[in-house]
Structures are given as structure tokens and as C-alpha cells.
Amino acid sequence: MMLSGELFVQEGLISEDQLKLALDKQRELGSGEPIARVLVEMGYINERDRVRCLGKIWGVPFIDVHDCVPQSEAVSVISPQLAKKFRAIPIERQDNKLLVAMANPLDIFVIDELRLTTGLEIEPMIAIEEDLSNALHTYYKLDVNVSDALAGVMKDFGTQDLELNRNEEEELSEDELREMGEDAPIIRLANLIIGQGVSDKASDIHLEPYKNGMRVRYRVDGVMMDGMKLPRKVVAPLTSRMKIMSDMDIAEKRVPQDNRISAIVGGKEYDFRVSTLPMVHGEKIVMRVLDKSGINVGLSKLGFLDNNLKQIEDMCAKSYGIILVTGPTGSGKSTTLYSILNKINTGQNNIITIEDPVEYELDGINQCGVNVRAGMTFAAGLRAMLRQDPDVIMVGEMRDNETATIAMEAALTGHLVLSTLHTNDAPGAATRLIDMDVEPFLISSSLVCVLAQRLVRQICSHCKEAYTAPREMLLRYGFPLPEGLAHDSIAEITLFKGAGCDHCKHTGYKGRTGVHELMVLSDDMRDCILERAPSHVLRNLATSNGMRTLQMDAVAKILMGLTTVDEVLRVLYS
């Protein structure tokens, strides 16, 4: 049975206009692509919504394998070989019945085979295929142990004479470097490093040469984690391999280079932005991992509290003005902007973006990249975009007075403008723009809201546990207490932490969520900007108007059990 797009409209997941756009896209593809798949590719729904609605059509219950822990008794009923063969995870045993999560719960051949093998009645449930793969690795240990795989690769190296000193590495010709980079053991090692990064959901992979070898590290949930340590003899060939993959000049070792790789890892499409930097003992390589499916995130999935979510959705509905997202590098600004674009991309407006670089391609949105050498700067691109009849404009970053001024003027002439700025908090955005010599009247007239944000690690749902702590602990760290805890009669509060388990690699954290500060401009705040008032005056006005500061938002998420005191101290108070 085909999954009709009308069901997604009935569920409130998409609008009628978005369904029409998806049907047009489906006709363009002309390959019989299911409408549900098209909606996922266009970012209108996520994979979870698709699978849940598919289960509703089939009359099969949906189970979120990511958030449930199968009974050990149930797991032992099905052998690892069968689980891998059928991509099935037993969840619970109920007397003579076994609940099994499957990607295709209508496969009667698999159900019959499991019934015959286990001697139990099988009750199938539908689950997301990627979650099933992750669960197979977790509960049946089907993945290759990284240290064993590395040992196997290094054993192959043992048969080759690759031991070179630093001077010999410098004298290798381009042909020699290319030949070394295309050896089978080196290819396997490079693939192992990248595969491990993707498996750990790392945002960056670091290859760092030092005197006696090379260290591989991964940034997972914003924190650097140690990976492998490699001997000196693999540094030159591994560096060459990474350069070959990203189409760089392998003979050039004295200047930085950057490029990108597109690859399919584990059945999913990824982009890797690769950057090299000459160091004392070789070239350091950093690969930014861009999961193309990970950007289709709705605003409701970014960790907004209800009040902030309603306000930001109201701001997105405006037809003109400028919305700024601020925060340091790696705070999720781009994800928030893309989520806003996905929300307002109804097909009835012309959306154009200029980015440096274009990280993710979005259907139905016109995107262009900065090319400074060719004269395509943010300012030049923005000027050209204004002649393209846009309704919504997204500027990747406001870096200079010219770009900011043009963007502000565009916001005053009937365009909704989205952009980012590097400031510590929301009230500091106006001060930063004035420091860039943008006229205060432009700022006060065009700015509609500023969203400051950070990313904090979430407590692992599999090993989360509660504990009591004295209320004074929050006061001692300078946390603002909500009204319910402000009374002196409350001596203890309930907090949460992760004990550490296999799911989170014994860190106690799994995934990240946003902490937000949303400043919506009022008339008295606009007057303050005109008078060039300092940011603390704007902050006082904003909080008196109901703005929750980053610290207030973080405390709410600590008390909700989403994150920990230590994590908030690390991110907000460092």
C-alpha cells in the first residue's frame, strides 16, 4: 500500500502547499519515487515521521529503537547472525510472544523464519532502519573492533619498508607520494579513520602529526576525544591519501590547502570539508563532517522551550525585517538558519542565500557561494541578489559594514533577511553592529529579533539517573533560580546526570541540544539603540519585557533533566 501525502497533512506535519511542491518534485523525478521519500528529501518531514505514518497505514505499531532498551532475555533469543541477516531487533518477550523491531514488518518470510527458529509468536513493529543498524552494533557487537582493525592494517604495513625520517619525507617526489597514498593498507587506514568518525557522530576529524607519529582525534558533541595513535611511518602516505581523496596538490606541503570530499558511508551521503595546515612535524589535517540528512531539522527539534518556539515562529512569519542568530563558532547557528528557511519555504516565495561556503543544498532555495578571488563577496552577492526579486534573503555572516548596511536597507524595503553575527549574547548584537559603523537608525528600524544560542550536551537517556543536591549549589555557581525555587524553605532539589554506559562511551552524554536567548525588539529598545545605549541597558529592558537569558534557559534545562550543571558551567561560564 502506498503512503499518501494527505496523511502527513492530516497529521499536521506539512501544509497543502508543501504537499503540492512535493508532488511536483515527484513528477519531475519520474522514477516512481514514493511521495514520503520525496518529503524527507525536501526536508518537510523527517525519517521518524515517515516511518511512524507508514506504520499507521499498515496497522503496525511504531517503536523508537533509539530510545528503548531491549530486554537481555529477548536479545538472547535471536542469534547475532539471524539478527544481522534479517535486520531485526527483539525488544521484549511476553510469555509465548516476541516483540521484534523491523524495517519491513510486512515481510512474512522473515516473520515465519523467526517463528520457526525461536518457537515463539512474532509480533512485528516498524522502526527506522538507521536506528536498527545502530542497535545491531550495540546489542550484537557486529561492528569490527577499531583496535583489531587497526592492528590488521598495521600488520600489512609491517611487510613494507616505509620507515622514513623527516628529511626523507620532505624529498619524496609527487609520483612517490601518490604511489604511497594508493597502497591498499593506506586506503584501508584512511577509510577506517573516516568510518570511525562517522560511527561516533563526530563533527570534526583531526589528524595531528608530532615527532614520533600521528594522533587521530574526534570532536564528538563539541568535545575533543582521543582516537588512534599511529606510527611515524604512516604519516607521509596517510597525508598523501587524504590529499588525493580531496583533490589537493600532494606535492605542496608549505602552504595551507582546503577542498572537500563527497562520499557515501554506511549507506548515507556525507560531505567532508578538508583543511591542511603545515606544522613543525608535518601537515595537520582537519575534516569537517557534514551529514546531508542531518540538516532537515524542524525548529521544534532544536531544543526551544515553548515560549521561545512560539516567538521565533511568529518572527519567521514576518514579511520584512532582519532576524539575527548569534553565538560563537560551533554553536549551531547554521542549523537554526536552515531550519528557519525550511519552515518558510512554502513555494510561494523566492528565497536566495549567499554563504561561505554552501554547506548543505536545500530544495526549492536558490543558493550561491562566496568567491572572493572572482569578486563575489558577501556585499557584491547581496547587491546582485536584490535585483533577483527576492522575498527572503539569507546572508551567511555579517562580516563588515558594507554587508551589514546593505542587509539592513534590504530589510527596510520589504525583504525578510536572515543572518549571523559573532556576539556573546543577544543584546550585544546591536552594540556590535554600531561598532561596525552601521547607522543606529538602520539597526533600530530593521532589526526584529536577535537569537543568541549555545549547544550543550544532553544526558544519555540510557544511563540517566536522579540525585538530590542542595539548592545553594546553584546559587553558589551564580545560576538564576526560577520562581518556584527562589523561596528559602526549599533546601534540596532533584538534578540528573549520566552514569556512563556503552551507548554514550561512558561519558554520560549523548547528543546535544540548544540553549537560547531570544530578544524581540520593542519600541523602548529601539529608542535605546538610536541613543547608542550600551548592551547592559538593552539587556535590562529585554529581561523586563520577558526575555529569558541564556543562563535562565540553561537552568530550566538542568531542572528538566536534559543536561547537567557541569555541562552548563563548561559552555556558558567558561
Coordinates of C-alpha atoms in Angstrom, one line a residue:
M1 CA 0.0 0.0 0.0
M2 CA 1.4 3.4 -1.0
L3 CA 1.7 6.1 1.7
S4 CA -0.4 9.0 0.7
G5 CA 0.9 12.5 1.2
E6 CA -2.6 13.5 2.5
L7 CA -1.9 11.6 5.7
F8 CA 1.1 13.9 6.5
V9 CA -1.3 16.9 6.0
Q10 CA -3.8 15.3 8.4
E11 CA -1.1 14.7 11.0
G12 CA -0.2 18.4 10.8
L13 CA 3.4 17.7 9.6
I14 CA 3.1 19.6 6.3
S15 CA 0.8 22.1 4.7
E16 CA -1.2 21.6 1.5
D17 CA 1.2 24.0 -0.4
Q18 CA 4.2 21.8 0.7
L19 CA 2.4 18.7 -0.5
K20 CA 1.8 20.3 -3.9
L21 CA 5.5 21.2 -4.1
A22 CA 6.5 17.6 -3.2
L23 CA 4.1 16.2 -5.8
D24 CA 5.6 18.5 -8.5
K25 CA 9.1 17.3 -7.4
Q26 CA 7.9 13.6 -7.6
R27 CA 6.6 14.2 -11.2
E28 CA 10.0 15.8 -12.1
L29 CA 11.9 12.7 -10.8
G30 CA 9.6 10.5 -12.8
S31 CA 11.1 7.3 -11.3
G32 CA 8.2 6.2 -9.1
E33 CA 9.8 7.7 -6.0
P34 CA 7.3 7.4 -3.1
I35 CA 5.9 10.7 -2.0
A36 CA 7.0 10.1 1.6
R37 CA 10.7 9.8 0.4
V38 CA 10.4 13.0 -1.6
L39 CA 9.0 14.8 1.5
V40 CA 12.0 13.6 3.5
E41 CA 14.5 14.7 0.8
M42 CA 12.9 18.1 0.7
G43 CA 13.2 18.5 4.4
Y44 CA 9.4 18.8 5.1
I45 CA 9.3 15.7 7.3
N46 CA 12.0 13.6 9.0
E47 CA 12.6 9.9 8.7
R48 CA 10.9 9.3 12.0
D49 CA 7.6 10.9 10.8
R50 CA 7.8 8.9 7.5
V51 CA 8.2 5.5 9.3
R52 CA 5.6 6.3 12.0
C53 CA 3.0 7.2 9.4
L54 CA 3.9 4.1 7.3
G55 CA 3.2 2.0 10.4
K56 CA -0.2 3.8 10.9
I57 CA -1.1 2.9 7.3
W58 CA 0.0 -0.8 7.7
G59 CA -1.6 -1.1 11.2
V60 CA 1.8 -1.9 12.7
P61 CA 3.0 -0.1 15.9
F62 CA 5.9 2.2 15.6
I63 CA 8.9 1.8 18.0
D64 CA 11.7 4.3 18.6
V65 CA 14.6 1.8 18.9
H66 CA 17.0 4.7 19.7
D67 CA 15.1 5.5 23.0
C68 CA 14.3 2.0 24.2
V69 CA 16.5 -0.7 25.8
P70 CA 15.7 -4.2 24.6
Q71 CA 15.3 -6.9 27.3
S72 CA 18.5 -9.0 27.5
E73 CA 16.3 -12.1 27.7
A74 CA 14.7 -11.1 24.3
V75 CA 18.0 -10.3 22.7
S76 CA 19.4 -13.7 23.5
V77 CA 16.5 -15.5 21.7
I78 CA 17.8 -14.4 18.3
S79 CA 21.3 -15.2 17.3
P80 CA 23.6 -12.3 16.0
Q81 CA 23.7 -14.0 12.6
L82 CA 20.0 -14.0 12.2
A83 CA 19.6 -10.5 13.6
K84 CA 22.1 -9.2 11.1
K85 CA 20.6 -11.2 8.2
F86 CA 17.0 -10.1 8.8
R87 CA 18.0 -6.6 10.3
A88 CA 15.6 -7.4 13.2
I89 CA 16.0 -6.4 16.9
P90 CA 14.0 -8.4 19.5
I91 CA 12.6 -5.9 22.0
E92 CA 10.6 -7.8 24.6
R93 CA 9.4 -11.3 25.4
Q94 CA 5.9 -11.7 26.7
D95 CA 5.3 -15.4 27.6
N96 CA 5.0 -17.1 24.2
K97 CA 5.2 -13.8 22.2
L98 CA 8.3 -11.9 21.0
L99 CA 8.1 -8.3 20.0
V100 CA 10.5 -7.6 17.2
A101 CA 11.5 -4.3 15.6
M102 CA 11.9 -4.4 11.8
A103 CA 12.3 -2.0 8.9
N104 CA 9.8 -4.1 6.9
P105 CA 7.2 -5.6 9.3
L106 CA 5.2 -7.0 6.4
D107 CA 7.9 -9.4 5.3
I108 CA 6.1 -12.6 6.1
F109 CA 9.1 -14.8 5.1
V110 CA 11.3 -13.2 7.8
I111 CA 8.5 -13.4 10.3
D112 CA 7.9 -17.1 9.5
E113 CA 11.7 -17.8 9.7
L114 CA 11.9 -16.1 13.1
R115 CA 8.8 -18.0 14.3
L116 CA 10.3 -21.3 13.3
T117 CA 13.8 -20.5 14.8
T118 CA 12.6 -19.2 18.1
G119 CA 9.4 -21.2 18.6
L120 CA 7.6 -18.0 19.6
E121 CA 4.8 -16.0 18.1
I122 CA 6.3 -12.9 16.4
E123 CA 4.7 -9.5 16.8
P124 CA 6.4 -7.2 14.4
M125 CA 6.9 -3.5 15.0
I126 CA 8.2 -0.9 12.5
A127 CA 11.4 1.0 13.2
I128 CA 13.8 3.4 11.5
E129 CA 16.4 1.5 9.5
E130 CA 19.3 3.6 10.7
D131 CA 18.3 3.1 14.3
L132 CA 18.1 -0.7 13.7
S133 CA 21.7 -0.6 12.3
N134 CA 23.0 1.2 15.4
A135 CA 21.1 -1.2 17.7
L136 CA 22.6 -4.2 15.9
H137 CA 26.1 -2.8 16.5
T138 CA 25.2 -2.1 20.2
Y139 CA 23.5 -5.3 21.2
Y140 CA 25.1 -7.8 19.0
K141 CA 28.6 -6.3 18.7
L142 CA 28.6 -6.7 14.9
D143 CA 31.0 -3.8 14.3
V144 CA 34.7 -4.5 13.8
N145 CA 36.7 -3.5 16.9
V146 CA 38.7 -0.5 15.9
S147 CA 41.9 -1.6 17.6
D148 CA 41.7 -5.0 16.0
A149 CA 41.1 -3.4 12.6
L150 CA 44.0 -1.0 13.1
A151 CA 46.2 -3.9 14.2
G152 CA 45.3 -5.7 10.9
V153 CA 46.2 -2.6 8.8
M154 CA 49.5 -2.1 10.7
K155 CA 50.4 -5.7 10.2
D156 CA 50.2 -5.1 6.4
F157 CA 52.5 -2.1 6.9
G158 CA 55.0 -4.4 8.7
T159 CA 55.7 -6.1 5.4
Q160 CA 56.6 -2.8 3.7
D161 CA 59.7 -0.7 4.0
L162 CA 58.1 2.6 4.8
E163 CA 60.3 3.8 7.7
L164 CA 61.4 7.3 6.6
N165 CA 63.0 10.1 8.6
R166 CA 61.7 13.6 8.4
N167 CA 64.3 14.7 5.8
E168 CA 63.5 11.8 3.6
E169 CA 59.8 12.6 3.7
E170 CA 60.5 16.1 2.5
E171 CA 62.4 14.8 -0.5
L172 CA 59.8 12.4 -1.8
S173 CA 58.6 13.2 -5.3
E174 CA 54.9 13.7 -6.3
D175 CA 54.9 10.3 -8.0
E176 CA 56.3 8.6 -4.9
L177 CA 53.8 10.3 -2.6
R178 CA 50.9 9.3 -5.0
E179 CA 52.1 5.7 -5.1
M180 CA 52.3 5.5 -1.3
G181 CA 48.8 7.1 -1.0
E182 CA 47.3 4.5 -3.2
D183 CA 48.6 1.4 -1.4
A184 CA 45.9 -0.9 -0.2
P185 CA 46.8 -0.7 3.6
I186 CA 46.8 3.2 3.4
I187 CA 43.4 3.2 1.7
R188 CA 42.0 0.9 4.4
L189 CA 43.5 3.0 7.2
A190 CA 42.0 6.2 5.7
N191 CA 38.6 4.6 5.4
L192 CA 38.9 3.2 9.0
I193 CA 39.6 6.7 10.3
I194 CA 36.7 8.3 8.4
G195 CA 34.3 5.4 9.2
Q196 CA 35.1 5.6 12.9
G197 CA 34.4 9.4 12.8
V198 CA 31.0 8.9 11.1
S199 CA 30.2 6.0 13.5
D200 CA 30.9 8.2 16.6
K201 CA 28.9 11.0 15.0
A202 CA 31.9 13.3 15.1
S203 CA 31.6 16.8 13.8
D204 CA 35.4 17.0 13.0
I205 CA 38.2 14.5 12.5
H206 CA 41.7 15.7 13.4
L207 CA 45.0 14.2 12.1
E208 CA 47.8 15.7 14.1
P209 CA 51.5 14.9 13.3
Y210 CA 54.1 15.0 16.0
K211 CA 57.7 14.0 16.3
N212 CA 57.2 10.2 16.7
G213 CA 53.9 9.7 14.8
M214 CA 50.4 10.9 14.3
R215 CA 47.5 11.3 16.7
V216 CA 43.8 11.0 15.4
R217 CA 41.2 12.8 17.5
Y218 CA 37.5 13.3 17.0
R219 CA 35.2 16.2 18.1
V220 CA 32.1 14.5 19.4
D221 CA 29.2 16.6 20.9
G222 CA 31.6 19.6 20.9
V223 CA 34.3 17.9 23.0
M224 CA 37.6 16.5 21.7
M225 CA 38.0 12.7 22.1
D226 CA 41.2 10.7 21.6
G227 CA 41.2 8.2 18.8
M228 CA 44.1 6.2 17.4
K229 CA 47.9 6.8 17.7
L230 CA 49.8 6.0 14.5
P231 CA 53.5 5.4 14.0
R232 CA 55.7 7.8 12.1
K233 CA 56.0 5.6 9.1
V234 CA 52.3 6.2 8.1
V235 CA 52.3 10.0 8.3
A236 CA 53.5 10.8 4.8
P237 CA 51.4 8.1 3.0
L238 CA 48.3 8.9 5.0
T239 CA 48.6 12.6 4.4
S240 CA 49.0 11.9 0.7
R241 CA 45.9 9.7 0.8
M242 CA 43.8 12.4 2.3
K243 CA 45.1 14.9 -0.2
I244 CA 44.3 12.5 -3.1
M245 CA 40.8 11.9 -1.9
S246 CA 40.2 15.7 -1.6
D247 CA 41.9 16.5 -4.9
M248 CA 44.6 18.7 -3.4
D249 CA 48.2 19.2 -4.6
I250 CA 50.0 16.4 -2.8
A251 CA 53.5 17.8 -3.6
E252 CA 52.7 21.2 -1.9
K253 CA 53.5 21.0 1.8
R254 CA 54.4 24.5 2.7
V255 CA 51.1 26.4 2.4
P256 CA 47.6 25.6 3.7
Q257 CA 45.1 23.9 1.3
D258 CA 41.4 23.2 1.5
N259 CA 38.8 21.3 -0.5
R260 CA 36.0 18.9 0.0
I261 CA 35.2 15.2 -0.4
S262 CA 31.7 13.7 -1.1
A263 CA 31.3 10.1 0.0
I264 CA 28.7 7.5 0.9
V265 CA 29.5 6.0 4.3
G266 CA 27.2 3.3 5.8
G267 CA 24.6 4.0 3.0
K268 CA 24.4 7.7 3.8
E269 CA 25.7 10.6 1.9
Y270 CA 28.3 12.8 3.6
D271 CA 30.4 15.8 2.6
F272 CA 33.8 16.3 4.3
R273 CA 35.4 19.8 4.2
V274 CA 39.2 19.1 4.4
S275 CA 41.8 21.6 5.5
T276 CA 45.6 21.2 5.8
L277 CA 47.9 23.3 7.8
P278 CA 51.8 23.0 7.8
M279 CA 53.1 22.2 11.3
V280 CA 56.6 21.6 12.7
H281 CA 56.4 17.8 12.1
G282 CA 54.2 17.6 9.1
E283 CA 50.7 18.8 7.9
K284 CA 47.8 18.8 10.3
I285 CA 44.5 17.7 8.5
V286 CA 41.1 18.6 9.8
M287 CA 37.9 17.1 8.2
R288 CA 34.6 18.7 9.0
V289 CA 31.9 16.0 8.7
L290 CA 28.7 17.3 7.1
D291 CA 25.8 14.8 7.2
K292 CA 23.5 15.8 4.4
S293 CA 20.5 14.2 6.0
G294 CA 21.1 15.9 9.4
I295 CA 20.2 19.4 8.3
N296 CA 16.5 18.6 7.7
V297 CA 15.7 19.5 11.3
G298 CA 12.5 21.3 12.3
L299 CA 12.6 24.3 14.7
S300 CA 10.8 22.1 17.3
K301 CA 13.7 19.7 17.3
L302 CA 16.3 22.3 18.3
G303 CA 15.6 22.5 22.0
F304 CA 13.5 25.6 22.1
L305 CA 11.2 26.0 25.2
D306 CA 7.6 26.5 24.3
N307 CA 7.6 30.3 24.7
N308 CA 10.7 30.8 22.7
L309 CA 9.5 28.5 20.0
K310 CA 6.2 30.4 19.6
Q311 CA 8.0 33.7 19.4
I312 CA 10.6 32.6 16.8
E313 CA 7.8 31.1 14.7
D314 CA 6.0 34.4 14.9
M315 CA 9.1 36.2 13.8
C316 CA 9.6 33.9 10.8
A317 CA 6.0 34.8 9.6
K318 CA 7.0 38.5 9.2
S319 CA 7.3 39.7 5.6
Y320 CA 10.2 42.1 6.2
G321 CA 12.9 42.9 8.8
I322 CA 16.1 41.3 9.9
I323 CA 16.5 38.2 12.1
L324 CA 20.0 37.7 13.6
V325 CA 21.3 34.5 15.0
T326 CA 24.4 35.0 17.2
G327 CA 26.9 32.8 19.0
P328 CA 30.5 31.5 18.8
T329 CA 31.7 29.1 16.1
G330 CA 30.1 25.7 16.5
S331 CA 27.0 26.9 18.4
G332 CA 24.6 25.6 15.8
K333 CA 23.8 29.0 14.1
S334 CA 23.7 27.5 10.6
T335 CA 21.4 24.6 11.6
T336 CA 19.0 27.2 13.1
L337 CA 19.1 29.3 9.9
Y338 CA 18.5 26.3 7.7
S339 CA 15.6 25.2 9.9
I340 CA 14.0 28.6 9.6
L341 CA 14.5 28.5 5.8
N342 CA 12.8 25.1 5.7
K343 CA 9.9 26.4 7.7
I344 CA 9.3 29.4 5.4
N345 CA 10.0 27.5 2.2
T346 CA 6.4 27.1 1.1
G347 CA 7.0 27.5 -2.6
Q348 CA 5.1 30.8 -2.7
N349 CA 8.2 32.9 -2.1
N350 CA 11.6 33.5 -3.7
I351 CA 14.4 32.6 -1.2
I352 CA 18.1 33.4 -2.1
T353 CA 21.1 32.7 0.1
I354 CA 24.8 33.7 0.0
E355 CA 27.1 31.5 2.1
D356 CA 30.8 30.9 2.6
P357 CA 30.7 28.1 1.7
V358 CA 27.3 26.5 0.8
E359 CA 27.4 23.6 3.3
Y360 CA 24.0 22.0 2.6
E361 CA 21.9 22.2 -0.6
L362 CA 18.2 22.8 0.1
D363 CA 15.5 22.0 -2.5
G364 CA 13.5 25.0 -3.6
I365 CA 16.0 27.5 -2.4
N366 CA 18.5 29.5 -4.6
Q367 CA 21.9 29.3 -3.0
C368 CA 25.2 30.9 -4.1
G369 CA 28.7 30.8 -2.6
V370 CA 31.2 33.5 -1.8
N371 CA 34.2 33.6 -4.2
V372 CA 36.5 36.5 -3.1
R373 CA 39.0 35.9 -5.9
A374 CA 36.3 36.4 -8.5
G375 CA 34.9 39.4 -6.7
M376 CA 31.9 37.6 -5.3
T377 CA 32.0 38.9 -1.8
F378 CA 29.0 38.9 0.6
A379 CA 28.4 42.6 -0.2
A380 CA 28.7 42.1 -4.0
G381 CA 26.5 39.0 -3.9
L382 CA 23.9 40.7 -1.7
R383 CA 23.7 43.7 -4.2
A384 CA 23.1 41.3 -7.1
M385 CA 20.5 39.3 -5.1
L386 CA 18.4 42.4 -4.6
R387 CA 18.0 42.6 -8.4
Q388 CA 16.6 39.0 -8.4
D389 CA 13.2 39.8 -6.9
P390 CA 13.8 38.0 -3.6
D391 CA 11.2 37.7 -0.8
V392 CA 13.7 36.2 1.7
I393 CA 17.4 36.7 1.8
M394 CA 19.9 34.7 3.9
V395 CA 23.4 36.1 4.4
G396 CA 25.8 33.6 5.9
E397 CA 27.6 36.1 8.1
M398 CA 27.7 39.9 8.6
R399 CA 31.5 40.5 8.5
D400 CA 31.8 44.2 7.5
N401 CA 30.0 47.5 7.4
E402 CA 29.1 47.3 3.8
T403 CA 27.4 43.9 4.0
A404 CA 25.5 44.8 7.2
T405 CA 24.3 48.2 5.8
I406 CA 23.1 46.6 2.5
A407 CA 21.3 43.9 4.5
M408 CA 19.6 46.4 6.8
E409 CA 18.5 48.5 3.9
A410 CA 17.1 45.4 2.2
A411 CA 15.1 44.6 5.4
L412 CA 13.6 48.1 5.2
T413 CA 12.5 47.7 1.6
G414 CA 10.2 44.7 2.1
H415 CA 12.6 41.8 2.4
L416 CA 12.9 39.3 5.3
V417 CA 16.7 39.0 5.9
L418 CA 18.3 36.2 8.0
S419 CA 22.0 36.4 9.0
T420 CA 24.5 35.5 11.7
L421 CA 26.8 37.6 13.9
H422 CA 29.6 36.7 16.4
T423 CA 28.4 38.1 19.8
N424 CA 28.3 36.6 23.3
D425 CA 24.6 37.4 23.8
A426 CA 21.5 38.8 22.1
P427 CA 21.7 42.5 23.4
G428 CA 25.3 42.6 22.3
A429 CA 24.3 42.4 18.6
A430 CA 23.2 46.0 18.4
T431 CA 26.4 47.2 20.0
R432 CA 28.5 45.0 17.7
L433 CA 26.7 46.5 14.6
I434 CA 27.3 50.1 15.9
D435 CA 31.0 49.2 16.3
M436 CA 30.9 48.1 12.7
D437 CA 29.8 51.7 11.9
V438 CA 26.3 50.8 10.9
E439 CA 24.0 53.7 11.4
P440 CA 21.9 53.3 14.6
F441 CA 18.7 54.4 12.8
L442 CA 19.1 51.5 10.3
I443 CA 19.6 49.0 13.2
S444 CA 16.6 50.2 15.2
S445 CA 14.3 50.3 12.1
S446 CA 15.2 47.0 10.6
L447 CA 16.0 44.6 13.4
V448 CA 13.0 42.5 14.6
C449 CA 14.8 40.0 16.8
V450 CA 18.1 38.5 17.9
L451 CA 18.6 34.9 18.8
A452 CA 21.7 34.0 20.8
Q453 CA 22.4 30.3 21.3
R454 CA 24.9 27.7 22.6
L455 CA 25.0 23.9 22.3
V456 CA 25.1 21.8 25.5
R457 CA 25.5 18.0 25.7
Q458 CA 22.4 16.1 26.6
I459 CA 22.3 13.4 29.4
C460 CA 22.4 9.9 27.9
S461 CA 18.8 8.6 28.1
H462 CA 20.1 5.0 28.7
C463 CA 22.1 5.7 31.9
K464 CA 20.3 8.8 33.2
E465 CA 19.9 8.9 37.0
A466 CA 18.4 11.3 39.5
Y467 CA 20.2 12.7 42.6
T468 CA 19.4 15.4 45.2
A469 CA 21.6 18.4 45.7
P470 CA 21.4 21.5 48.0
R471 CA 19.7 24.5 46.4
E472 CA 22.7 26.6 47.5
M473 CA 24.8 24.8 44.9
L474 CA 23.0 26.6 42.1
L475 CA 23.3 29.9 43.9
R476 CA 27.0 29.3 44.6
Y477 CA 27.6 28.9 40.8
G478 CA 25.6 32.1 40.1
F479 CA 22.7 30.4 38.4
P480 CA 19.5 32.4 38.3
L481 CA 16.8 30.4 40.2
P482 CA 13.3 30.2 38.7
E483 CA 10.4 31.5 40.9
G484 CA 9.4 28.1 42.1
L485 CA 12.9 27.5 43.7
A486 CA 13.5 31.1 44.9
H487 CA 11.9 30.5 48.3
D488 CA 14.3 29.9 51.2
S489 CA 12.1 27.0 52.5
I490 CA 13.3 24.8 49.6
A491 CA 16.6 23.2 50.8
E492 CA 17.1 20.4 48.2
I493 CA 16.4 20.0 44.5
T494 CA 16.4 17.0 42.2
L495 CA 19.0 17.0 39.4
F496 CA 20.1 14.4 36.9
K497 CA 23.3 13.0 35.5
G498 CA 24.5 10.2 33.3
A499 CA 26.2 7.3 35.0
G500 CA 28.0 6.2 31.8
C501 CA 27.3 3.2 29.6
D502 CA 28.1 1.6 26.2
H503 CA 25.7 3.9 24.4
C504 CA 27.5 7.1 25.4
K505 CA 31.0 5.6 25.5
H506 CA 30.9 6.0 29.3
T507 CA 30.7 9.8 29.1
G508 CA 27.2 10.2 30.5
Y509 CA 26.2 12.3 27.5
K510 CA 24.7 11.5 24.1
G511 CA 23.8 14.2 21.6
R512 CA 23.4 18.0 22.1
T513 CA 20.5 20.5 22.4
G514 CA 20.3 24.2 22.2
V515 CA 20.3 26.9 24.9
H516 CA 18.6 30.1 23.7
E517 CA 18.2 33.7 24.4
L518 CA 15.6 35.4 22.2
M519 CA 15.4 39.2 22.2
V520 CA 12.4 40.6 20.4
L521 CA 12.8 44.3 19.7
S522 CA 10.3 46.7 21.4
D523 CA 9.8 50.4 20.9
D524 CA 11.7 51.4 24.0
M525 CA 14.6 49.1 23.0
R526 CA 14.7 50.8 19.5
D527 CA 14.9 54.2 21.2
C528 CA 17.9 52.9 23.3
I529 CA 19.7 51.7 20.1
L530 CA 19.1 55.2 18.5
E531 CA 20.8 56.7 21.5
R532 CA 23.7 54.2 21.2
A533 CA 23.0 52.8 24.7
P534 CA 25.4 50.1 26.0
S535 CA 24.3 46.5 25.8
H536 CA 23.6 46.1 29.6
V537 CA 20.8 48.8 29.2
L538 CA 19.3 46.8 26.4
R539 CA 19.6 43.6 28.4
N540 CA 17.7 45.1 31.4
L541 CA 14.9 46.3 29.1
A542 CA 14.7 42.9 27.4
T543 CA 14.5 40.9 30.6
S544 CA 11.9 43.3 31.9
N545 CA 9.9 42.6 28.7
G546 CA 10.1 38.8 29.4
M547 CA 13.3 37.7 27.7
R548 CA 14.8 34.6 29.2
T549 CA 18.6 34.9 29.3
L550 CA 20.9 32.0 28.2
Q551 CA 21.5 31.3 31.9
M552 CA 17.8 31.1 32.7
D553 CA 17.2 28.8 29.7
A554 CA 20.1 26.6 30.8
V555 CA 18.8 26.3 34.4
A556 CA 15.4 25.3 33.0
K557 CA 17.0 22.5 31.0
I558 CA 19.1 21.4 34.0
L559 CA 15.9 21.1 36.1
M560 CA 14.1 19.3 33.2
G561 CA 16.9 16.7 33.3
L562 CA 18.1 17.5 29.8
T563 CA 21.7 18.5 30.8
T564 CA 23.9 18.8 33.8
V565 CA 25.3 21.6 36.0
D566 CA 28.9 20.8 34.9
E567 CA 28.0 20.9 31.2
V568 CA 26.3 24.4 31.6
L569 CA 29.3 25.6 33.5
R570 CA 31.6 24.4 30.8
V571 CA 29.7 26.0 27.9
L572 CA 28.2 29.2 29.4
Y573 CA 30.5 30.1 32.3
S574 CA 33.9 29.2 30.9

